[in-house]
Coordinates of C-alpha atoms and ligand atoms in Angstrom, one line a residue:
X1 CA -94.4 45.9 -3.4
X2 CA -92.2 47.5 -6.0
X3 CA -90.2 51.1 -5.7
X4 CA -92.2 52.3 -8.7
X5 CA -95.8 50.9 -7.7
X6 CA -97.3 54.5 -9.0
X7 CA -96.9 54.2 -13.0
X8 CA -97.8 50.3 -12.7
X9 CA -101.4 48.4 -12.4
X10 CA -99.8 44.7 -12.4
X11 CA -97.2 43.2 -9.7
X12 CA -93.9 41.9 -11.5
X13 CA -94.2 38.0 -12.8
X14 CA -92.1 36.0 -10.4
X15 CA -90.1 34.9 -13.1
X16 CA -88.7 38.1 -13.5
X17 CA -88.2 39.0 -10.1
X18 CA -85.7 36.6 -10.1
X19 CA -84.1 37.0 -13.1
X20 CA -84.3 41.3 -12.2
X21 CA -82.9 40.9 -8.7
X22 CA -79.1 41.2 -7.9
X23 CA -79.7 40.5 -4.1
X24 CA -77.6 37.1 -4.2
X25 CA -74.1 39.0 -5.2
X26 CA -74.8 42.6 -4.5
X27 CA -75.7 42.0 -0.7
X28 CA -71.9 41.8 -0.4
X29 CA -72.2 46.1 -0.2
X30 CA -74.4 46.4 2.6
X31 CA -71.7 47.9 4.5
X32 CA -71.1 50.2 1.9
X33 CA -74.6 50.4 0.7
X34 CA -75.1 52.1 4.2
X35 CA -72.4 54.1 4.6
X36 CA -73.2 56.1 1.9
X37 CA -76.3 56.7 2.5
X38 CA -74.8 58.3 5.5
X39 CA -72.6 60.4 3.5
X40 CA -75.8 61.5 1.5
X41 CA -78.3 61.9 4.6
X42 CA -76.1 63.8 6.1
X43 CA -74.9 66.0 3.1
X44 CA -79.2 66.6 3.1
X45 CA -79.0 67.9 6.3
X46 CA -76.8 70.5 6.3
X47 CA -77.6 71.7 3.1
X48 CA -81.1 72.2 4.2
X49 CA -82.2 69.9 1.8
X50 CA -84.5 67.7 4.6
X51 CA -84.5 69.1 8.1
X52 CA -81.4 68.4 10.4
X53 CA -83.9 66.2 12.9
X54 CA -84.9 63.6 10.4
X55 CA -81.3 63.6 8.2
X56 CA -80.3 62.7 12.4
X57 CA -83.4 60.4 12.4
X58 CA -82.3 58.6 9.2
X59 CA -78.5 58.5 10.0
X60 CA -79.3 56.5 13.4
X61 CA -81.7 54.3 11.8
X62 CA -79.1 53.5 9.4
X63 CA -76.2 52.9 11.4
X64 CA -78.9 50.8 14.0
X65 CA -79.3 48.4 10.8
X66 CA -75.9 48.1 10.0
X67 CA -75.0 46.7 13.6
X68 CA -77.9 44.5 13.2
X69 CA -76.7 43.2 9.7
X70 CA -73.0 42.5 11.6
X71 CA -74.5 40.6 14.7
X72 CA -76.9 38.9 12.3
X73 CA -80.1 40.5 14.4
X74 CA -81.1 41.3 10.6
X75 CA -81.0 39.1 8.2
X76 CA -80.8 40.4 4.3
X77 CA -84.1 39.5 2.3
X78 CA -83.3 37.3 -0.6
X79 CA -86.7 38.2 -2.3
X80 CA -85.5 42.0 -2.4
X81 CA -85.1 43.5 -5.6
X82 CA -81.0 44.9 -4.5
X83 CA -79.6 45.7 -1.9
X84 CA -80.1 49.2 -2.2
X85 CA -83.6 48.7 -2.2
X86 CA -83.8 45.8 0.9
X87 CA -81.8 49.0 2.8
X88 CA -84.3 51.8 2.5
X89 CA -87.4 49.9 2.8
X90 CA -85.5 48.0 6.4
X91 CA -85.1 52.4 7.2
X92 CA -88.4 53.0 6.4
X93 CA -89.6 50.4 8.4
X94 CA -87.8 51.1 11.3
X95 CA -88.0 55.4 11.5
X96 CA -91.2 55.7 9.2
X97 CA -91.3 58.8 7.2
X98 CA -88.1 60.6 7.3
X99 CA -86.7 57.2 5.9
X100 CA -88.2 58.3 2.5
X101 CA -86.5 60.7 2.5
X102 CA -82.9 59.6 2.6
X103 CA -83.9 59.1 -1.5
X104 CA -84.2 63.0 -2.2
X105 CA -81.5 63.6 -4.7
X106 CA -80.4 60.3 -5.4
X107 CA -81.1 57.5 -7.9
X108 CA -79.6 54.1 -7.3
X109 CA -77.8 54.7 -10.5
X110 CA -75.3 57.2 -8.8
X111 CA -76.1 55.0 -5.7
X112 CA -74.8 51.4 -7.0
X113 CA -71.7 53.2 -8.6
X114 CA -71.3 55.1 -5.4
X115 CA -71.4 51.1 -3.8
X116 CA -69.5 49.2 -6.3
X117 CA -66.4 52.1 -5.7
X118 CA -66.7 52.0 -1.6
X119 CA -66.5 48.5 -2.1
X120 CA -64.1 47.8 -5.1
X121 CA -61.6 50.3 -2.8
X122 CA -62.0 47.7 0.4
X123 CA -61.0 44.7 -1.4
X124 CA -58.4 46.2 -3.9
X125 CA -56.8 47.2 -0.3
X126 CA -57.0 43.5 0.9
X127 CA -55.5 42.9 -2.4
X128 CA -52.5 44.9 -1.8
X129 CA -51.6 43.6 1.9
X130 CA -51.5 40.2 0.1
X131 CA -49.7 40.9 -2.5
X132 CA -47.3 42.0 0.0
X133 CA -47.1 39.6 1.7
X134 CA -46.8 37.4 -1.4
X135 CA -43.8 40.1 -2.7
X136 CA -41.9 39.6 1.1
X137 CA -42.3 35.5 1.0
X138 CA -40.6 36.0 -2.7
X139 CA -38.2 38.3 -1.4
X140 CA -37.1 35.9 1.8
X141 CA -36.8 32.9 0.0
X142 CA -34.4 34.7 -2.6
X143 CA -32.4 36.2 -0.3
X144 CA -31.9 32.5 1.7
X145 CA -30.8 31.1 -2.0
X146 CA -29.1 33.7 -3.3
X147 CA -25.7 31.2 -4.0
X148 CA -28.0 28.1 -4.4
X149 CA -26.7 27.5 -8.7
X150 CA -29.3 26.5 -10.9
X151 CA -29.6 26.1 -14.9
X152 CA -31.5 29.4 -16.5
X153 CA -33.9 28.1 -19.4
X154 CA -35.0 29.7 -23.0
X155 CA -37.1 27.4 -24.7
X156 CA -37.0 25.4 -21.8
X157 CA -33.3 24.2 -23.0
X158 CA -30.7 25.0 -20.5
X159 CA -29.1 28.2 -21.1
X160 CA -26.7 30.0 -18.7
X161 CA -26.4 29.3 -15.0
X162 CA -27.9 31.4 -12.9
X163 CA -28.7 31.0 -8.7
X164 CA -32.4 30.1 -7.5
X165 CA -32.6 33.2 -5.5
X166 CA -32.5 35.4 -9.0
X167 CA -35.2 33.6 -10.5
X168 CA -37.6 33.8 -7.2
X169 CA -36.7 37.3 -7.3
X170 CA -37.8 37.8 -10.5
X171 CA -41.2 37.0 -9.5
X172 CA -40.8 39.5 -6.7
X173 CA -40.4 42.5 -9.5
X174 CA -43.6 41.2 -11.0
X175 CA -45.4 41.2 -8.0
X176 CA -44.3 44.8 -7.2
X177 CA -45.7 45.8 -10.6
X178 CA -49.1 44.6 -9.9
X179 CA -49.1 46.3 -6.5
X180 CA -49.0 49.8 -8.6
X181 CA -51.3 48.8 -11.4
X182 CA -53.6 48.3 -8.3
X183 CA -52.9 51.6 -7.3
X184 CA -53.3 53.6 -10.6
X185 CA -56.5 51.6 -10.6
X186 CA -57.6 52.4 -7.5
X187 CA -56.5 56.1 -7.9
X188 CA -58.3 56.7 -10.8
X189 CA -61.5 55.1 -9.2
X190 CA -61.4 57.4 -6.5
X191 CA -64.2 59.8 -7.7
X192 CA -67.4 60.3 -6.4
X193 CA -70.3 59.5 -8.1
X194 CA -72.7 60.4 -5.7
X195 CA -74.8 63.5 -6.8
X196 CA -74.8 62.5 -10.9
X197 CA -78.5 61.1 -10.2
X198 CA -80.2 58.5 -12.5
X199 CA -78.2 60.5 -15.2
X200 CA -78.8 64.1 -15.5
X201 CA -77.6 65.3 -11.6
X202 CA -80.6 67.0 -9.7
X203 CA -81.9 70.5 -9.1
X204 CA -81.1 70.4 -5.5
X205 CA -78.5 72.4 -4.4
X206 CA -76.4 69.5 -3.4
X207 CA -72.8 69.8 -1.6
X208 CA -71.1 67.5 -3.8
X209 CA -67.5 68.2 -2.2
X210 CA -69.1 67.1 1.5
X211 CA -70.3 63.4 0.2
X212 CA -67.3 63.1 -2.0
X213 CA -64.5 63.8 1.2
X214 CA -66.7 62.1 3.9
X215 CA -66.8 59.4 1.5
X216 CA -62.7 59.8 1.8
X217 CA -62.8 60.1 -2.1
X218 CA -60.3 62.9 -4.2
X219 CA -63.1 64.3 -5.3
X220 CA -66.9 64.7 -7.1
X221 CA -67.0 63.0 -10.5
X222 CA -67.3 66.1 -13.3
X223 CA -69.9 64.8 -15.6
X224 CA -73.4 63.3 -14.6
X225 CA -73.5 61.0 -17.8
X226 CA -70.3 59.5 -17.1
X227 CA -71.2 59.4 -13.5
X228 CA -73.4 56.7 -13.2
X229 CA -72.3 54.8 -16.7
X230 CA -68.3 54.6 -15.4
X231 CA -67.0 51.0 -15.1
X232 CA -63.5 51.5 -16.7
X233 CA -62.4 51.2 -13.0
X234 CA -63.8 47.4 -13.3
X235 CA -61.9 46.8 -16.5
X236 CA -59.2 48.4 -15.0
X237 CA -59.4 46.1 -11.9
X238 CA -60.2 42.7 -13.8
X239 CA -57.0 43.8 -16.2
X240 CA -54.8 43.9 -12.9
X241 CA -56.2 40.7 -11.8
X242 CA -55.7 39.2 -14.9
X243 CA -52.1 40.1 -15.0
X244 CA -51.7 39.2 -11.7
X245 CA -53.1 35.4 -12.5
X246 CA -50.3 35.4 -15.2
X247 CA -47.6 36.2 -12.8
X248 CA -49.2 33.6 -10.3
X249 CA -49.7 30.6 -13.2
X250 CA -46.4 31.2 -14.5
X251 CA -44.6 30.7 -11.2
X252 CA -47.2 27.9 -11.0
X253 CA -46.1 26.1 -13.8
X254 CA -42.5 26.3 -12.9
X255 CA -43.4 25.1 -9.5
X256 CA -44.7 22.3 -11.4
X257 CA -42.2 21.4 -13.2
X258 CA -39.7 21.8 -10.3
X259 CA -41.4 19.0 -8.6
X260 CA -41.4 16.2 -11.7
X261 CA -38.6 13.9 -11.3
X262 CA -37.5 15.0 -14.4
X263 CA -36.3 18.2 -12.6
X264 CA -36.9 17.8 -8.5
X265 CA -35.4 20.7 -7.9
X266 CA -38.3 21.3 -5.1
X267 CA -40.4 19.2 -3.2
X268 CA -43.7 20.6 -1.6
X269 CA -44.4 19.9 2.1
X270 CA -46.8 17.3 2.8
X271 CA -49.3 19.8 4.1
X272 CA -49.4 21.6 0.6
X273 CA -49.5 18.4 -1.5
X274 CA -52.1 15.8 -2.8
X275 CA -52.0 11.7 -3.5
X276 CA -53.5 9.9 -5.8
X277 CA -56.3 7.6 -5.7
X278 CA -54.7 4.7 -7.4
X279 CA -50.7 5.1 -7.8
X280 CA -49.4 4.8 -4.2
X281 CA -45.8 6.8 -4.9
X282 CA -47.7 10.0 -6.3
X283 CA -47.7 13.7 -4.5
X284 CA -49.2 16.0 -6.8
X285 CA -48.9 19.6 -7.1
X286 CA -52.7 20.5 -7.1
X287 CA -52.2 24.3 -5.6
X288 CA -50.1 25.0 -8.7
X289 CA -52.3 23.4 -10.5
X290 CA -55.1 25.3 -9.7
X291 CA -53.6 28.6 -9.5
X292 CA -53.0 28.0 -13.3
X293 CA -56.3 27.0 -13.5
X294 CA -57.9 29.5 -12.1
X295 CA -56.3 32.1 -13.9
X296 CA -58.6 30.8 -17.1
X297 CA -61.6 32.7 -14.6
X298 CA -60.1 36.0 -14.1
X299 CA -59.7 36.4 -18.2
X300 CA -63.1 35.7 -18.4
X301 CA -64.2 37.8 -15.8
X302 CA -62.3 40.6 -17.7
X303 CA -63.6 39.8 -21.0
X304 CA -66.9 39.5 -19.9
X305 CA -66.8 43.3 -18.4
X306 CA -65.3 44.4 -21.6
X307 CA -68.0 42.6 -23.7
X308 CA -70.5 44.0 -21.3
X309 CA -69.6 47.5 -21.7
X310 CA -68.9 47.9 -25.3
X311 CA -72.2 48.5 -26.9
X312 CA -73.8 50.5 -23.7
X313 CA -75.2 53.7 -25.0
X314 CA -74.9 56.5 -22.1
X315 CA -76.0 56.3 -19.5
X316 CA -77.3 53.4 -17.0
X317 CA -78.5 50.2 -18.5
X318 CA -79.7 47.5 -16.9
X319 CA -76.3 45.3 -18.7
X320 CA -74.2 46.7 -15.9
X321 CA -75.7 45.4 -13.3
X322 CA -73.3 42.3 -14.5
X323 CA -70.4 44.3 -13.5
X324 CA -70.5 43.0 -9.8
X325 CA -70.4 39.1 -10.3
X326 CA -67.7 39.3 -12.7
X327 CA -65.3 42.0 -10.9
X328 CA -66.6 39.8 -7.5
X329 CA -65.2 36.7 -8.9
X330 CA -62.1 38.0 -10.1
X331 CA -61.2 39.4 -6.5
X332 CA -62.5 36.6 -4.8
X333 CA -60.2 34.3 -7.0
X334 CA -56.9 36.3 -6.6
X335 CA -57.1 36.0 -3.2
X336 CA -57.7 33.0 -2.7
X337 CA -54.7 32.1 -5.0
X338 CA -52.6 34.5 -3.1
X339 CA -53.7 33.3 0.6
X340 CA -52.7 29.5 -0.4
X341 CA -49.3 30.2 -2.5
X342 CA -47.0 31.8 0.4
X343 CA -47.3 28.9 2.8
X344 CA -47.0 26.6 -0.1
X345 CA -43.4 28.2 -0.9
X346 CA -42.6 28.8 2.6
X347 CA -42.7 25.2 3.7
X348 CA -41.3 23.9 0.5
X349 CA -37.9 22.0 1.0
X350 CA -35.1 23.4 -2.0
X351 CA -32.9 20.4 -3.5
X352 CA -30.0 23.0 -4.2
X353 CA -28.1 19.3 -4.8
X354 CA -30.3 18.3 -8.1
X355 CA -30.3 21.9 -9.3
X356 CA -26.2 22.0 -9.2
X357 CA -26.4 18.5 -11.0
X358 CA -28.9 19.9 -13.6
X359 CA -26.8 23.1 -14.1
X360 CA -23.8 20.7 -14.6
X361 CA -24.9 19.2 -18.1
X362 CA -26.4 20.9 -21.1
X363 CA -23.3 23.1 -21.6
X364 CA -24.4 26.2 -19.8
X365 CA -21.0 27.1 -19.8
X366 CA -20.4 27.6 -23.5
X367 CA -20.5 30.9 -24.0
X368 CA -18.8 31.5 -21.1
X369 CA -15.6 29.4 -23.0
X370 CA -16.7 31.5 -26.0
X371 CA -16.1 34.6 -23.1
X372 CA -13.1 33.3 -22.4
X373 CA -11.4 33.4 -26.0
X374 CA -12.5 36.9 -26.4
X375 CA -10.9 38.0 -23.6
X376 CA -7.8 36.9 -25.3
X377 CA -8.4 39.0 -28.5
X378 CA -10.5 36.7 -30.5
X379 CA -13.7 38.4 -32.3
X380 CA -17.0 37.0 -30.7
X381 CA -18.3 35.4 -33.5
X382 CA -15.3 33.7 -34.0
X383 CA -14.8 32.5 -30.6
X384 CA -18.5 31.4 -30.8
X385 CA -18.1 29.4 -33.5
X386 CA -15.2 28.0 -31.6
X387 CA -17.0 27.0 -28.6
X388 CA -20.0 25.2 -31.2
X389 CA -17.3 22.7 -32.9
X390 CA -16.0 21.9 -29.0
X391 CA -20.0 21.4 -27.8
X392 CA -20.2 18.9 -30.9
X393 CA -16.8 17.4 -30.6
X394 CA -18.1 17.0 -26.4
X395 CA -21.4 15.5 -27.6
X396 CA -19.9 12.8 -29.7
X397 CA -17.3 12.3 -27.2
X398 CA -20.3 12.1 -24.5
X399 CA -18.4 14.4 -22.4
X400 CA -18.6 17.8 -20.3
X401 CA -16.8 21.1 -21.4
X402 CA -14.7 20.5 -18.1
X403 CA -13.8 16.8 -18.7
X404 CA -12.4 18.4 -22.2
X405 CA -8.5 17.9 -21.9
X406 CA -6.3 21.3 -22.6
X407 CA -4.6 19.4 -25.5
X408 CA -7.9 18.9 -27.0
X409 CA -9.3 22.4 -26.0
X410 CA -5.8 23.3 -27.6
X411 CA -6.4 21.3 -31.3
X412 CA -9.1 23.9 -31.9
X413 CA -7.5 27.0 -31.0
X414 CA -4.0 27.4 -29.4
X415 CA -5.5 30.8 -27.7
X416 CA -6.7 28.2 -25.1
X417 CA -4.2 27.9 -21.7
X418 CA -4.9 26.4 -18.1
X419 CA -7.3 29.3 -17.5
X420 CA -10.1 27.9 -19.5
X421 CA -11.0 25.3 -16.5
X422 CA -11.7 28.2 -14.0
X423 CA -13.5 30.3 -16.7
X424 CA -16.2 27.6 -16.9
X425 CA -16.6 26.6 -13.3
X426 CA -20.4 26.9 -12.8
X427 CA -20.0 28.7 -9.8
X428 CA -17.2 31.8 -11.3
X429 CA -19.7 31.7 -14.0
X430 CA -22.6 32.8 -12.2
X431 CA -20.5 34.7 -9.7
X432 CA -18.8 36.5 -12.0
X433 CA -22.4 38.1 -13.3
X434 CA -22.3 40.8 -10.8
X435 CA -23.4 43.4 -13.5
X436 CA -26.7 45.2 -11.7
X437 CA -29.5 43.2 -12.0
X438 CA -27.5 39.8 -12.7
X439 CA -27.7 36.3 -10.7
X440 CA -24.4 36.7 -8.8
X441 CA -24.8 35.7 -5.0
X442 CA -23.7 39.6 -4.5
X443 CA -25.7 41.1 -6.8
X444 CA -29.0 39.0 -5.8
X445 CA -28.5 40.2 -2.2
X446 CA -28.2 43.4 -3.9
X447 CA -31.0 43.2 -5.4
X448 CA -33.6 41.5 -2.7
X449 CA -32.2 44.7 -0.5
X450 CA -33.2 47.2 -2.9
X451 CA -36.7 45.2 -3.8
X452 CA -37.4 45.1 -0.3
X453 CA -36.8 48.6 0.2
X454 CA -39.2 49.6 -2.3
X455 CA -41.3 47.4 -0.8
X456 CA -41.2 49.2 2.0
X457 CA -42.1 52.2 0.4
X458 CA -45.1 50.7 -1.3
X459 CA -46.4 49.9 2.2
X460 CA -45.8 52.9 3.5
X461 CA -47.7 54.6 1.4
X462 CA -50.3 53.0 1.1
X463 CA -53.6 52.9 -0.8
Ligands
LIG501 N1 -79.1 46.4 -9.1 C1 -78.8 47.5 -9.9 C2 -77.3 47.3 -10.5 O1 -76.6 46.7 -9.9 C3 -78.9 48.8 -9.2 C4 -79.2 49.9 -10.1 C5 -80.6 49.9 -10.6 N2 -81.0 51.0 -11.4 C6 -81.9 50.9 -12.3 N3 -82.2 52.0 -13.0 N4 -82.6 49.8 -12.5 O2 -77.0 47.9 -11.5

C-alpha cells in the first residue's frame, strides 16, 4: 500500500522499495517527525482549516504514538517507505479518518525539511554542551600547567620556549570558535519550512507565524522554492564539523607524539590506552589515533552534501534524501570523538621533567641572546647574525648557549657582560613573555581567566 495508490495500477518491485525507503536512518526523527505534525494539526485547527475536534483528535493520537515509540509499546516498521509516512499511516490506524487529515496543506517535502531542522537543532545543541565541556577540560588543564616550560615547535624544530599550559590553551581558543560557527549555523537554520508544500506553498489560508513559533523557530521561511530545496544549513553543519575534526586530529597528533619516547612529554592512563598483540613493552595511543582517523569521515560527509546539492535543479529531488546519513554521520562522529577525548586528557599524567629537558637543547634561547645584544644598542640583524656564528661555534663545540664561557661569548662581541646568562635562562625567557596573549605563567593565567569567562558567556547564552 503506497501513499499514491490512485495514479498507479502496479505495486512497487521490492527491489525498489528498498532502495526508495530511508526508514533505516530517518527513523532517528520520529520525535520530531511528530512534533510537527503537532505544530501543523494544530495550526489546522484554529485556522479553521479542519474542525477543532478532529485537529484535538489527531493531536492525541499523535502524542499517544510518541509515548508508545519511547516505551517501545510501538515499534517503527522497517518496510515503511520514511518515517513520515510509517507516522501517518500508525495515526490513521489508530483515530481513523481525521488522521487523513493531518496531511491537508502539507507535502513531506516542507515536512522532511521541517524534520531534518527540529532535529539538526537537538543535536547541534548536544554538540555545544560538549564542546564545552571539551573547551573547560582544555581550559583546567592550562591553568594547572601554566609554569610547566616546554619547547614551542615550527617545522617541528624547536623554536622558542613556551609553558604547556599556553599550548593546551590554544586549543581552548579553537574550541571556542567552533562553538559559534555552530551557532551562526544553527541561527541561520532556524527558519521554518513548514507551509512551502511540495514546492509551490498551498491555497489554504495557512498561519505560517503559529507553526513557525510553536515550532520555537525565528520565523516562516520567505520563499516556497527555497523552502523545501534548503540544505545550506547541512553544508553549513558538516563544514563546522569538519573544522571541528581538524581541531580535534591536530591536538591528536600532538598527543601522539607527546607520548613516543622520542618526546614523552605525556603518558596516557592505563584506562585510555591500548597493548599490542605481540611487543609486550607497547601502550599505544589508539583514541588519538582514531580521532585523526575519524576526521577523514566528517570531510567526506561534507563533500558528499556538497556534491549532492550542486547540480539539484529547484526544488525537491529525490538526491536529498542523502542529506540525512551524511549530516547523521558527521554528528554522530564528533561526538563520539568529543565524549572520549576529555577523560583521556583528564587522567593523563604531565612529565613537566622531560619537557624542561627537551626545552633545554635545540637552542631555544637564541634569539633571546640575539634580544639581549639589542637591548644594548646593537641593530637586530646584526645581533642575529651574532647569535648564528655562537649556535655554530656551540654545535661544533657540542655545547649549550649557557655552558658558553663569557670570554668566549666576549670573542664575538665585547657588547656581551655577566647578564647574558640570566637573559637566556629558559624560565626568564618564557616568563619574561608577558605581552597579552604570550606563554608567561602570568599571562597564561591571564589568559585561561579571560577564556573561561567567555566561556561563560557562551553558555549562558545559549543556543
Ligand atoms: N524520505 C524523503 C527524504 O528524506 C522524504 C521526502 C519525500 N518526498 C518526495 N517527494 N518523495 O527526502
Amino acid at each position: 500500500m503506497n501513499l499514491w495508490d490512485g495514479r498507479f495500477s502496479k505495486g512497487q518491485d521490492e527491489a525498489l522499495k528498498d532502495f526508495n525507503s530511508s526508514i533505516r536512518f530517518d527513523s532517528r526523527m520520529a520525535a520530531e517527525d511528530i512534533q510537527g505534525s503537532i505544530a501543523h494539526a494544530a495550526m489546522l485547527g484554529r485556522c479553521g482549516i479542519i474542525a477543532i475536534s478532529e485537529s484535538e483528535t489527531i493531536i492525541n493520537g499523535l502524542k499517544d504514538i510518541a509515548t508508545d515509540l519511547e516505551s517501545g509499546a510501538l515499534v517503527i516498521d522497517p518496510e515503511a517507505e520514511d518515517i513520515h509516512t510509517f507516522i501517518e499511516g500508525e495515526l490513521t490506524k489508530r483515530v481513523g479518518d481525521a488522521g487523513k487529515r493531518l496531511h491537508t496543506a502539507r507535502s513531506r517535502n516542507d515536512q522532511v525539511a521541517l524534520d531534518i531542522r527540529l532535529y539538526l537543532r537537538k543535536l547541534s545543541a548536544n554538540l555545544r554542551s560538549q564542546l564545552v565541556t571539551m573547551a573547560e577540560t582544555l581550559l583546567k588543564l592550562a591553568d594547572e600547567n601554566a609554569g610547566v616550560v616546554m619547547p614551542g615547535y615550527t617545522h617541528l624544530q624547536r623554536a622558542q620556549p613556551i609553558t604547556f599550559g599556553h599550548h593546551l590553551a590554544a586549543y581552548a581558543q579553537m574550541i571556542m570558535r567552533d562553538i559559534g560557527r555552530v551557532d551562526d549555523a544553527v541561527h541561520r537554520m532556524n527558519e521554518c519550512p513548514l507551509g512551502s508544500g511540495a514546492l509551490a506553498a498551498t491555497t489554504y489560508p495557512l498561519d505560517r507565524e503559529m507553526t513557525a513559533s510553536a515550532l520555537g523557530f525565528s520565523a516562516p521561511t520567505v520563499n516556497s522554492l527555497d523552502g523545501v530545496s534548503d540544505r545550506d544549513f547541512c553544508v553549513e553543519l558538516a563544514a563546522a564539523l569538519s573544522l571541528i575534526m581538524v581541531h580535534l586530529s591536530r591536538l591528536s597528533e600532538e598527543i601522539i607524539l607527546w607520548c613516543s619516547w622520542e618526546f614523552k612529554f605525556i603518558e596516557l592512563d592505563d584506562a585510555f590506552s591500548t597493548g599490542s598483540s605481540i611487543m609486550p613493552q607497547k601502550k599505544n595511543p589508539d583514541i588519538a589515533e582514531l580521532v585523526r582517523g575519524k576526521s577523514g569521515r566528517v570531510f567526506g560527509d561534507l563533500m558528499s552534501l556538497l556534491t549532492m546539492l550542486k547540480g539539484l535543479p529547484l526544488a525537491y529531488n529525490k538526491d536529498m534524501q542523502e542529506d540525512k546519513e551524511a549530516i547523521f554521520d558527521a554528528f554522530d562522529t564528533v561526538s563520539a570523538c568529543l565524549s572520549i577525548l576529555p577523560p583521556m586528557l583528564n587522567t593523563m599524567k604531565v612529565l613537566p621533567g622531560n619537557m624542561r629537558k627537551a626545552a633545554a637543547g635545540g637552542f631555544i634561547n637564541a634569539t633571546d641572546c640575539a634580544d639581549f645584544l639589542v637591548s644594548k644598542g646593537m641593530p637586530f640583524r646584526q645581533a642575529y647574525k651574532i647569535t648564528g656564528q655562537i649556535v655554530a661555534f656551540c654545535i661544533e663545540k657540542g655545547k649549550s648557549l649557557e655552558e658558553v664561557t663569557l670570554e668566549e661569548f666576549r670573542s664575538f662581541t665585547p657588547e656581551f657582560d655577566e647578564g647574558i646568562y640570566s637573559a637566556i635562562n629558559l624560565e626568564n625567557c618564557v616568563n619574561g613573555r608577558t605581552v597579552l596573549g604570550g606563554p608567561a605563567e602570568s599571562a597564561v593565567k591571564a589568559q585561561v581567566a579571560a577564556a573561561l569567562k567567555k566561556l561563560h558567556q557562551l553558555k549562558e547564552a545559549g543556543l
